[in-house]
Tab-separated table of C-alpha atoms in Angstrom:
chain	number	residue	atom	x	y	z
A	1	UNK	CA	55.464	90.477	6.667
A	2	UNK	CA	58.724	88.707	7.325
A	3	UNK	CA	59.072	86.012	9.943
A	4	UNK	CA	62.267	87.622	11.210
A	5	UNK	CA	60.400	90.839	12.031
A	6	UNK	CA	58.039	88.897	14.265
A	7	UNK	CA	60.756	86.804	15.844
A	8	UNK	CA	62.745	89.879	16.790
A	9	UNK	CA	59.977	90.577	19.284
A	10	UNK	CA	60.106	87.186	20.987
A	11	UNK	CA	61.947	86.894	24.332
A	12	UNK	CA	65.615	86.014	24.311
A	13	UNK	CA	67.458	84.546	27.254
A	14	UNK	CA	71.000	84.982	28.490
A	15	UNK	CA	71.616	81.598	30.111
A	16	UNK	CA	74.356	79.731	28.277
A	17	UNK	CA	73.945	75.972	28.141
A	18	UNK	CA	76.619	73.872	26.443
A	19	UNK	CA	75.898	70.235	25.777
A	20	UNK	CA	78.623	68.077	27.290
A	21	UNK	CA	78.249	64.712	25.606
A	22	UNK	CA	80.665	62.273	24.074
A	23	UNK	CA	81.061	62.574	20.345
A	24	UNK	CA	78.724	60.318	18.429
A	25	UNK	CA	80.465	57.516	16.566
A	26	UNK	CA	79.488	59.079	13.268
A	27	UNK	CA	81.427	62.279	14.068
A	28	UNK	CA	85.046	62.021	13.033
A	29	UNK	CA	87.773	64.617	12.797
A	30	UNK	CA	88.530	64.802	9.088
A	31	UNK	CA	86.414	66.429	6.432
A	32	UNK	CA	86.391	65.034	2.923
A	33	UNK	CA	84.521	66.607	0.038
A	34	UNK	CA	83.296	63.992	-2.402
A	35	UNK	CA	82.834	64.835	-6.050
A	36	UNK	CA	79.352	64.443	-7.482
A	37	UNK	CA	78.092	64.830	-11.027
A	38	UNK	CA	80.289	65.049	-14.109
A	39	UNK	CA	82.461	68.095	-13.245
A	40	UNK	CA	85.234	65.821	-12.004
A	41	UNK	CA	85.700	64.458	-15.506
A	42	UNK	CA	85.714	67.670	-17.532
A	43	UNK	CA	88.705	68.121	-19.792
A	44	UNK	CA	89.520	64.440	-20.096
A	45	UNK	CA	89.312	62.394	-23.270
A	46	UNK	CA	88.530	59.167	-21.441
A	47	UNK	CA	85.000	57.831	-21.050
A	48	UNK	CA	84.196	57.524	-17.356
A	49	UNK	CA	81.227	55.630	-15.996
A	50	UNK	CA	79.087	56.392	-12.944
A	51	UNK	CA	76.170	54.799	-11.117
A	52	UNK	CA	73.516	57.331	-10.078
A	53	UNK	CA	70.175	57.683	-8.364
A	54	UNK	CA	67.599	59.378	-10.567
A	55	UNK	CA	66.480	61.802	-7.857
A	56	UNK	CA	69.860	62.999	-6.544
A	57	UNK	CA	73.563	63.082	-7.334
A	58	UNK	CA	74.404	62.116	-3.758
A	59	UNK	CA	76.166	58.789	-3.471
A	60	UNK	CA	74.418	58.051	-0.157
A	61	UNK	CA	70.700	58.510	0.447
A	62	UNK	CA	68.211	57.616	3.174
A	63	UNK	CA	64.589	56.511	3.190
A	64	UNK	CA	61.947	55.142	5.560
A	65	UNK	CA	60.788	51.526	5.388
A	66	UNK	CA	57.591	50.508	7.149
A	67	UNK	CA	56.124	47.068	7.704
A	68	UNK	CA	53.638	47.067	4.848
A	69	UNK	CA	54.962	48.397	1.540
A	70	UNK	CA	58.222	47.945	-0.360
A	71	UNK	CA	60.342	50.907	-1.416
A	72	UNK	CA	61.462	51.380	-5.023
A	73	UNK	CA	64.568	53.409	-5.885
A	74	UNK	CA	65.172	54.342	-9.548
A	75	UNK	CA	68.799	54.299	-10.688
A	76	UNK	CA	70.734	54.451	-13.963
A	77	UNK	CA	74.281	54.117	-15.258
A	78	UNK	CA	75.848	56.976	-17.182
A	79	UNK	CA	78.930	57.774	-19.254
A	80	UNK	CA	80.766	61.065	-19.666
A	81	UNK	CA	80.960	60.488	-23.418
A	82	UNK	CA	79.532	58.099	-25.990
A	83	UNK	CA	81.523	55.015	-26.956
A	84	UNK	CA	81.430	52.788	-30.025
A	85	UNK	CA	80.050	49.690	-28.311
A	86	UNK	CA	77.289	48.595	-25.989
A	87	UNK	CA	78.426	48.863	-22.355
A	88	UNK	CA	76.975	46.192	-20.068
A	89	UNK	CA	77.171	46.843	-16.330
A	90	UNK	CA	76.615	44.247	-13.589
A	91	UNK	CA	74.986	45.317	-10.309
A	92	UNK	CA	75.211	43.636	-6.914
A	93	UNK	CA	74.046	44.441	-3.397
A	94	UNK	CA	77.380	43.837	-1.681
A	95	UNK	CA	77.342	43.178	2.086
A	96	UNK	CA	81.073	43.912	2.365
A	97	UNK	CA	80.400	47.547	1.469
A	98	UNK	CA	78.851	48.152	4.903
A	99	UNK	CA	82.066	47.128	6.662
A	100	UNK	CA	84.015	49.336	4.270
A	101	UNK	CA	81.760	52.326	4.965
A	102	UNK	CA	81.944	51.842	8.730
A	103	UNK	CA	85.726	51.568	8.645
A	104	UNK	CA	86.178	54.697	6.545
A	105	UNK	CA	83.673	56.790	8.504
A	106	UNK	CA	84.120	55.490	12.066
A	107	UNK	CA	80.489	54.378	12.217
A	108	UNK	CA	78.740	51.210	13.352
A	109	UNK	CA	75.744	50.857	11.045
A	110	UNK	CA	74.146	47.437	10.929
A	111	UNK	CA	73.980	45.775	7.522
A	112	UNK	CA	70.525	45.680	5.989
A	113	UNK	CA	69.774	42.095	4.901
A	114	UNK	CA	70.590	41.835	1.201
A	115	UNK	CA	67.984	39.052	0.970
A	116	UNK	CA	65.420	41.862	1.175
A	117	UNK	CA	67.058	43.813	-1.651
A	118	UNK	CA	66.274	43.062	-5.300
A	119	UNK	CA	68.755	44.634	-7.689
A	120	UNK	CA	68.541	44.280	-11.492
A	121	UNK	CA	71.464	42.098	-12.505
A	122	UNK	CA	72.582	44.261	-15.443
A	123	UNK	CA	72.259	47.681	-17.029
A	124	UNK	CA	73.179	48.468	-20.609
A	125	UNK	CA	74.259	51.736	-22.188
A	126	UNK	CA	73.602	51.375	-25.881
A	127	UNK	CA	76.277	52.199	-28.435
A	128	UNK	CA	76.615	55.984	-29.006
A	129	UNK	CA	74.412	56.749	-25.987
A	130	UNK	CA	75.457	58.231	-22.626
A	131	UNK	CA	72.832	56.820	-20.230
A	132	UNK	CA	71.200	53.478	-19.649
A	133	UNK	CA	67.482	53.067	-19.168
A	134	UNK	CA	66.221	53.625	-15.626
A	135	UNK	CA	65.722	50.524	-13.490
A	136	UNK	CA	64.524	50.122	-9.915
A	137	UNK	CA	66.014	48.660	-6.781
A	138	UNK	CA	63.282	47.087	-4.645
A	139	UNK	CA	63.596	46.982	-0.852
A	140	UNK	CA	61.122	44.649	0.844
A	141	UNK	CA	59.796	45.201	4.384
A	142	UNK	CA	60.383	42.702	7.177
A	143	UNK	CA	58.302	43.120	10.375
A	144	UNK	CA	60.873	41.081	12.319
A	145	UNK	CA	63.566	43.752	11.884
A	146	UNK	CA	64.076	46.001	14.875
A	147	UNK	CA	63.524	49.704	14.291
A	148	UNK	CA	66.650	51.715	13.571
A	149	UNK	CA	68.926	52.718	10.712
A	150	UNK	CA	70.543	50.039	8.557
A	151	UNK	CA	72.904	50.310	5.617
A	152	UNK	CA	73.535	48.508	2.355
A	153	UNK	CA	75.489	49.312	-0.781
A	154	UNK	CA	75.123	48.615	-4.484
A	155	UNK	CA	78.221	48.286	-6.656
A	156	UNK	CA	78.618	48.414	-10.422
A	157	UNK	CA	81.232	46.458	-12.399
A	158	UNK	CA	81.906	46.118	-16.103
A	159	UNK	CA	84.258	44.236	-18.365
A	160	UNK	CA	84.180	46.928	-21.033
A	161	UNK	CA	87.599	48.216	-22.033
A	162	UNK	CA	86.050	51.403	-23.352
A	163	UNK	CA	85.293	53.031	-19.994
A	164	UNK	CA	87.028	53.828	-16.730
A	165	UNK	CA	85.051	53.085	-13.573
A	166	UNK	CA	86.448	54.714	-10.417
A	167	UNK	CA	85.576	53.438	-6.944
A	168	UNK	CA	83.733	56.567	-5.812
A	169	UNK	CA	81.579	56.499	-8.957
A	170	UNK	CA	80.665	52.819	-8.991
A	171	UNK	CA	79.048	52.547	-5.527
A	172	UNK	CA	75.796	53.839	-4.036
A	173	UNK	CA	74.960	53.596	-0.330
A	174	UNK	CA	71.450	53.414	1.102
A	175	UNK	CA	70.486	54.126	4.705
A	176	UNK	CA	67.283	52.239	5.505
A	177	UNK	CA	65.371	53.763	8.406
A	178	UNK	CA	63.214	50.846	9.575
A	179	UNK	CA	60.225	52.510	11.235
A	180	UNK	CA	57.999	49.482	11.855
A	181	UNK	CA	54.347	50.392	12.302
A	182	UNK	CA	54.939	54.153	12.293
A	183	UNK	CA	52.773	55.651	9.508
A	184	UNK	CA	54.517	57.116	6.487
A	185	UNK	CA	51.746	59.714	5.995
A	186	UNK	CA	51.886	59.467	2.223
A	187	UNK	CA	49.152	61.907	1.324
A	188	UNK	CA	47.418	62.137	-2.065
A	189	UNK	CA	49.665	63.998	-4.503
A	190	UNK	CA	52.812	63.300	-2.492
A	191	UNK	CA	53.316	66.867	-1.220
A	192	UNK	CA	55.368	67.048	1.991
A	193	UNK	CA	54.797	69.750	4.606
A	194	UNK	CA	56.905	71.463	7.257
A	195	UNK	CA	55.982	73.757	10.145
A	196	UNK	CA	58.134	76.002	12.328
A	197	UNK	CA	57.000	76.202	15.963
A	198	UNK	CA	58.113	79.073	18.204
A	199	UNK	CA	58.639	77.017	21.348
A	200	UNK	CA	59.285	80.180	23.381
A	201	UNK	CA	55.525	80.429	23.625
A	202	UNK	CA	53.973	77.383	21.958
A	203	UNK	CA	53.775	73.630	22.367
A	204	UNK	CA	55.257	71.669	19.467
A	205	UNK	CA	52.837	68.771	20.108
A	206	UNK	CA	50.126	70.714	18.257
A	207	UNK	CA	51.852	69.832	14.975
A	208	UNK	CA	50.622	66.264	15.458
A	209	UNK	CA	46.984	67.150	16.093
A	210	UNK	CA	45.954	67.989	12.508
A	211	UNK	CA	44.988	64.999	10.350
A	212	UNK	CA	43.213	64.588	7.029
A	213	UNK	CA	39.495	64.297	7.657
A	214	UNK	CA	38.788	61.166	5.589
A	215	UNK	CA	42.002	59.125	5.531
A	216	UNK	CA	43.648	60.185	8.791
A	217	UNK	CA	47.168	60.980	7.561
A	218	UNK	CA	49.033	63.694	9.418
A	219	UNK	CA	48.830	67.063	7.670
A	220	UNK	CA	52.351	67.991	8.788
A	221	UNK	CA	55.330	65.810	7.890
A	222	UNK	CA	58.069	67.833	9.616
A	223	UNK	CA	58.181	69.983	12.765
A	224	UNK	CA	61.029	72.391	13.493
A	225	UNK	CA	61.942	73.258	17.079
A	226	UNK	CA	62.629	76.941	16.727
A	227	UNK	CA	65.532	77.385	17.513
A	228	UNK	CA	69.094	76.864	18.778
A	229	UNK	CA	71.774	79.484	18.060
A	230	UNK	CA	75.488	79.515	17.277
A	231	UNK	CA	77.437	81.520	19.860
A	232	UNK	CA	81.111	82.329	20.412
A	233	UNK	CA	82.661	81.764	23.828
A	234	UNK	CA	84.569	85.035	24.495
A	235	UNK	CA	87.128	83.275	26.688
A	236	UNK	CA	87.985	80.259	24.545
A	237	UNK	CA	86.972	81.576	21.134
A	238	UNK	CA	85.052	78.355	20.522
A	239	UNK	CA	81.767	78.405	18.659
A	240	UNK	CA	79.070	76.364	20.356
A	241	UNK	CA	75.379	75.602	20.012
A	242	UNK	CA	73.305	77.536	22.546
A	243	UNK	CA	69.727	76.680	23.504
A	244	UNK	CA	67.468	78.949	25.536
A	245	UNK	CA	65.431	77.407	28.405
A	246	UNK	CA	62.369	76.775	26.223
A	247	UNK	CA	64.311	74.923	23.539
A	248	UNK	CA	66.166	73.022	26.250
A	249	UNK	CA	62.902	71.979	27.875
A	250	UNK	CA	61.658	70.431	24.628
A	251	UNK	CA	64.791	68.428	23.911
A	252	UNK	CA	65.433	67.523	27.555
A	253	UNK	CA	61.995	65.894	27.649
A	254	UNK	CA	61.906	63.947	24.371
A	255	UNK	CA	59.362	61.394	25.641
A	256	UNK	CA	56.931	64.250	26.215
A	257	UNK	CA	57.531	66.534	23.222
A	258	UNK	CA	59.462	64.605	20.532
A	259	UNK	CA	58.598	60.905	20.579
A	260	UNK	CA	54.805	61.405	20.375
A	261	UNK	CA	55.292	63.269	17.088
A	262	UNK	CA	57.761	60.718	15.744
A	263	UNK	CA	55.364	57.876	16.545
A	264	UNK	CA	52.860	59.648	14.294
A	265	UNK	CA	55.374	59.677	11.437
A	266	UNK	CA	56.378	63.336	11.892
A	267	UNK	CA	60.087	64.104	11.688
A	268	UNK	CA	61.299	66.519	14.365
A	269	UNK	CA	64.163	68.841	13.407
A	270	UNK	CA	66.249	71.245	15.444
A	271	UNK	CA	66.219	74.759	14.033
A	272	UNK	CA	69.685	76.332	13.703
A	273	UNK	CA	69.194	80.099	13.783
A	274	UNK	CA	72.051	82.490	13.149
A	275	UNK	CA	71.629	85.075	15.899
A	276	UNK	CA	73.073	88.374	17.049
A	277	UNK	CA	76.510	86.896	17.655
A	278	UNK	CA	79.698	86.933	15.578
A	279	UNK	CA	79.565	83.127	15.242
A	280	UNK	CA	76.949	82.686	12.551
A	281	UNK	CA	76.137	79.693	10.378
A	282	UNK	CA	78.100	81.307	7.539
A	283	UNK	CA	81.180	82.589	9.388
A	284	UNK	CA	82.856	79.377	10.601
A	285	UNK	CA	85.930	77.933	8.940
A	286	UNK	CA	88.258	74.958	9.171
A	287	UNK	CA	88.520	73.503	12.700
A	288	UNK	CA	85.755	75.758	14.047
A	289	UNK	CA	83.437	74.597	11.281
A	290	UNK	CA	84.220	70.942	11.902
A	291	UNK	CA	83.843	71.346	15.663
A	292	UNK	CA	80.468	73.058	15.321
A	293	UNK	CA	79.241	70.414	12.878
A	294	UNK	CA	80.186	67.735	15.410
A	295	UNK	CA	78.181	69.541	18.095
A	296	UNK	CA	75.143	69.578	15.805
A	297	UNK	CA	75.643	65.873	15.224
A	298	UNK	CA	75.935	65.265	18.978
A	299	UNK	CA	72.653	67.007	19.740
A	300	UNK	CA	70.699	65.247	17.009
A	301	UNK	CA	72.025	61.856	18.068
A	302	UNK	CA	71.805	62.498	21.816
A	303	UNK	CA	68.165	63.593	21.747
A	304	UNK	CA	67.021	61.284	18.963
A	305	UNK	CA	66.019	64.037	16.538
A	306	UNK	CA	65.502	63.553	12.808
A	307	UNK	CA	67.653	66.366	11.447
A	308	UNK	CA	68.245	70.116	11.403
A	309	UNK	CA	67.000	73.239	9.636
A	310	UNK	CA	69.482	75.958	8.577
A	311	UNK	CA	68.236	79.541	9.045
A	312	UNK	CA	70.815	82.324	8.620
A	313	UNK	CA	68.349	84.991	9.674
A	314	UNK	CA	69.914	87.389	12.157
A	315	UNK	CA	73.687	87.184	12.009
A	316	UNK	CA	75.098	90.517	10.877
A	317	UNK	CA	78.683	89.332	10.364
A	318	UNK	CA	80.048	92.725	11.381
A	319	UNK	CA	83.230	91.328	12.979
A	320	UNK	CA	86.104	91.535	10.448
A	321	UNK	CA	87.481	88.172	11.565
A	322	UNK	CA	84.126	86.426	11.030
A	323	UNK	CA	82.713	87.538	7.670
A	324	UNK	CA	79.617	85.754	6.433
A	325	UNK	CA	79.833	83.714	3.266
A	326	UNK	CA	77.300	81.593	1.420
A	327	UNK	CA	80.160	79.274	0.511
A	328	UNK	CA	81.108	78.770	4.162
A	329	UNK	CA	77.523	78.082	5.150
A	330	UNK	CA	77.425	75.539	2.337
A	331	UNK	CA	80.576	73.885	3.703
A	332	UNK	CA	79.005	73.660	7.147
A	333	UNK	CA	75.970	71.957	5.626
A	334	UNK	CA	78.223	69.608	3.642
A	335	UNK	CA	80.058	68.570	6.795
A	336	UNK	CA	76.790	68.091	8.706
A	337	UNK	CA	75.512	65.974	5.829
A	338	UNK	CA	78.708	63.912	5.896
A	339	UNK	CA	78.309	63.283	9.620
A	340	UNK	CA	74.570	62.595	9.362
A	341	UNK	CA	73.881	60.986	5.966
A	342	UNK	CA	70.620	59.466	7.225
A	343	UNK	CA	69.116	62.664	8.677
A	344	UNK	CA	66.913	65.381	7.155
A	345	UNK	CA	68.512	68.755	6.318
A	346	UNK	CA	66.348	71.715	5.305
A	347	UNK	CA	67.235	75.279	4.330
A	348	UNK	CA	65.354	78.488	5.053
A	349	UNK	CA	66.517	80.587	2.103
A	350	UNK	CA	67.539	83.826	3.793
A	351	UNK	CA	70.851	85.551	4.571
A	352	UNK	CA	73.755	83.456	3.336
A	353	UNK	CA	71.168	81.021	1.990
A	354	UNK	CA	70.464	83.544	-0.778
A	355	UNK	CA	74.046	83.683	-2.084
A	356	UNK	CA	75.053	80.070	-1.593
A	357	UNK	CA	76.588	78.713	-4.806
A	358	UNK	CA	74.648	75.869	-6.379
A	359	UNK	CA	77.800	73.723	-6.314
A	360	UNK	CA	80.525	73.914	-3.653
A	361	UNK	CA	83.660	71.745	-3.610
A	362	UNK	CA	82.022	69.374	-6.063
A	363	UNK	CA	78.805	69.032	-4.041
A	364	UNK	CA	75.451	69.957	-5.548
A	365	UNK	CA	73.827	71.931	-2.724
A	366	UNK	CA	70.321	70.959	-3.828
A	367	UNK	CA	71.360	67.396	-3.025
A	368	UNK	CA	73.071	68.223	0.257
A	369	UNK	CA	69.723	69.562	1.532
A	370	UNK	CA	66.548	67.499	1.408
A	371	UNK	CA	64.209	70.491	1.151
A	372	UNK	CA	64.308	74.286	1.056
A	373	UNK	CA	61.699	76.998	1.480
A	374	UNK	CA	61.320	80.648	0.592
A	375	UNK	CA	60.817	83.044	3.483
A	376	UNK	CA	58.480	85.954	2.669
A	377	UNK	CA	55.005	85.304	4.030
A	378	UNK	CA	52.219	85.688	1.550
A	379	UNK	CA	54.615	86.013	-1.400
A	380	UNK	CA	55.661	83.574	-4.099
A	381	UNK	CA	59.105	82.841	-5.570
A	382	UNK	CA	59.242	80.332	-8.401
A	383	UNK	CA	62.902	79.435	-8.161
A	384	UNK	CA	65.089	78.342	-5.277
A	385	UNK	CA	68.311	80.278	-4.731
A	386	UNK	CA	70.297	77.027	-4.539
A	387	UNK	CA	68.511	75.422	-7.483
A	388	UNK	CA	66.368	73.063	-5.425
A	389	UNK	CA	64.066	71.160	-7.811
A	390	UNK	CA	60.341	71.773	-7.521
A	391	UNK	CA	59.730	68.372	-5.974
A	392	UNK	CA	61.667	69.490	-2.853
A	393	UNK	CA	61.064	73.257	-2.790
A	394	UNK	CA	58.331	75.415	-1.255
A	395	UNK	CA	57.874	78.575	-3.340
A	396	UNK	CA	55.463	79.938	-0.730
A	397	UNK	CA	55.531	80.682	2.993
A	398	UNK	CA	52.222	80.677	4.895
A	399	UNK	CA	51.816	82.192	8.371
A	400	UNK	CA	49.069	80.149	10.045
A	401	UNK	CA	45.910	82.188	10.687
A	402	UNK	CA	47.715	85.359	9.495
A	403	UNK	CA	48.364	85.071	5.754
A	404	UNK	CA	45.165	85.983	3.925
A	405	UNK	CA	42.993	82.951	3.178
A	406	UNK	CA	42.673	84.007	-0.459
A	407	UNK	CA	46.475	84.068	-0.775
A	408	UNK	CA	46.804	80.720	0.965
A	409	UNK	CA	44.272	79.111	-1.369
A	410	UNK	CA	45.864	80.671	-4.435
A	411	UNK	CA	49.312	79.442	-3.468
A	412	UNK	CA	48.053	75.953	-2.637
A	413	UNK	CA	46.580	75.750	-6.141
A	414	UNK	CA	49.838	76.973	-7.669
A	415	UNK	CA	51.699	74.302	-5.675
A	416	UNK	CA	49.512	71.634	-7.283
A	417	UNK	CA	49.503	73.144	-10.778
A	418	UNK	CA	53.255	73.755	-10.771
A	419	UNK	CA	54.226	70.301	-9.602
A	420	UNK	CA	55.859	71.488	-6.375
A	421	UNK	CA	56.366	68.825	-3.708
A	422	UNK	CA	56.983	70.854	-0.551
A	423	UNK	CA	54.823	73.253	1.464
A	424	UNK	CA	55.982	75.486	4.328
A	425	UNK	CA	53.975	76.985	7.210
A	426	UNK	CA	54.927	78.950	10.304
A	427	UNK	CA	53.761	79.697	13.855
A	428	UNK	CA	51.315	76.961	14.764
A	429	UNK	CA	49.967	77.654	18.249
A	430	UNK	CA	47.137	76.564	20.561
A	431	UNK	CA	44.440	78.353	18.559
A	432	UNK	CA	42.267	75.954	16.535
A	433	UNK	CA	43.406	76.303	12.910
A	434	UNK	CA	41.318	73.527	11.345
A	435	UNK	CA	39.207	75.870	9.213
A	436	UNK	CA	42.248	77.805	8.065
A	437	UNK	CA	44.470	74.798	7.278
A	438	UNK	CA	41.550	73.083	5.522
A	439	UNK	CA	41.428	75.878	2.936
A	440	UNK	CA	44.724	74.669	1.451
A	441	UNK	CA	44.446	71.022	2.433
A	442	UNK	CA	41.335	70.570	0.283
A	443	UNK	CA	43.266	71.826	-2.724
A	444	UNK	CA	46.503	69.944	-2.131
A	445	UNK	CA	45.112	66.693	-0.708
A	446	UNK	CA	41.419	66.698	-1.610
A	447	UNK	CA	40.386	66.675	2.053
A	448	UNK	CA	39.817	69.049	4.935
A	449	UNK	CA	41.660	68.550	8.210
A	450	UNK	CA	40.287	67.815	11.655
A	451	UNK	CA	41.749	67.673	15.136
A	452	UNK	CA	42.777	64.235	16.364
A	453	UNK	CA	42.706	65.434	19.987
A	454	UNK	CA	42.892	68.479	22.216
A	455	UNK	CA	45.335	71.272	21.459
A	456	UNK	CA	48.217	71.865	23.852
A	457	UNK	CA	49.191	75.057	25.598
A	458	UNK	CA	52.699	75.763	26.862
A	459	UNK	CA	52.907	73.524	29.930
A	460	UNK	CA	56.368	74.222	31.311
């Protein structure tokens, strides 16, 4: 049974609430589409060089840094064509790049101390090869650093006359989210989990009550507040983000419903649900798209959330002036990613999410989003519509206490056997689900789960 069939039965409210907050510093007016990958160089006879992360083609990535363990980031240097000599590339962690980034993007990120960053001094692409060997950047923890997001950049230079090295291809940016003593919840096998919570009737705090029985890590890594909706103001024609009273109560009381989860290492996302209005996630263009992306940015920054989930589930796009398009939804996500490079973006693959091109305006959509999940409960889909790699894709959707246990166990085993790194569940409520969740947890993590405290009912 589909989630959207169930959600159509949940109460909807008619009170319009529009957040009136100053634009966050990271939200600027212009939209610029960067070019990732090698498409930019097709048709040229020159050999171009590019510095890349192994895991993504994005030129800016984010990660958490605790107090105990260093973080290792694999990178390599590539060429668009082989050349007749060895190409030696020098790498440096350049503090001036932070000032450059802040100036170009109207941001005020603090520089991460480069004394804590170890970068290999050189990379070499051997003669008649296109890629160097993979090396690792090491980022060391420092308990004296205040929590928050920091930034540093790594730049590549070369004296080789055989290659052309453009500015946008020679630099990688890293957003370091210093989390201090907050646990990283790195479970055995490395599988990450996400749960939607229908806050119209349930308390999101229950996501933080399920822990692995032996080692104590949180079972859930992400919690989605379900959900805010795009609406169109009939008088001004402006699209805005609308939140019903239940969603508003959660975000208006972050110390009660958000911070306790974050202190447990759980990232809290705002769900963006295309509703029964002409302004859907896939119908906005140009100024309206940029304005709506800024509003999303405002809400995430204002309430201290960790990101957003895109769910184009209800919008019918019946208005001729607002047709739905997978490409337009992709552009909205690209702009949100540009405004929030250090936040988590996830995609519920439904509606426009099923016809979104894998590459839009030079952006690989599987790199714009951090994770994506299929939507049909109890079913299995091997491949993501946007080409999300297995390490960041959930091919299954499990409805807590509703999907058959045999199906849940079977899919958990297929997650492990297939090398998938993401697992999606829906509709956690105040009913004890330890026995049910344990059926898959034993397979994925080698442990059952237990409650770390009492479950919460809706208390507002």
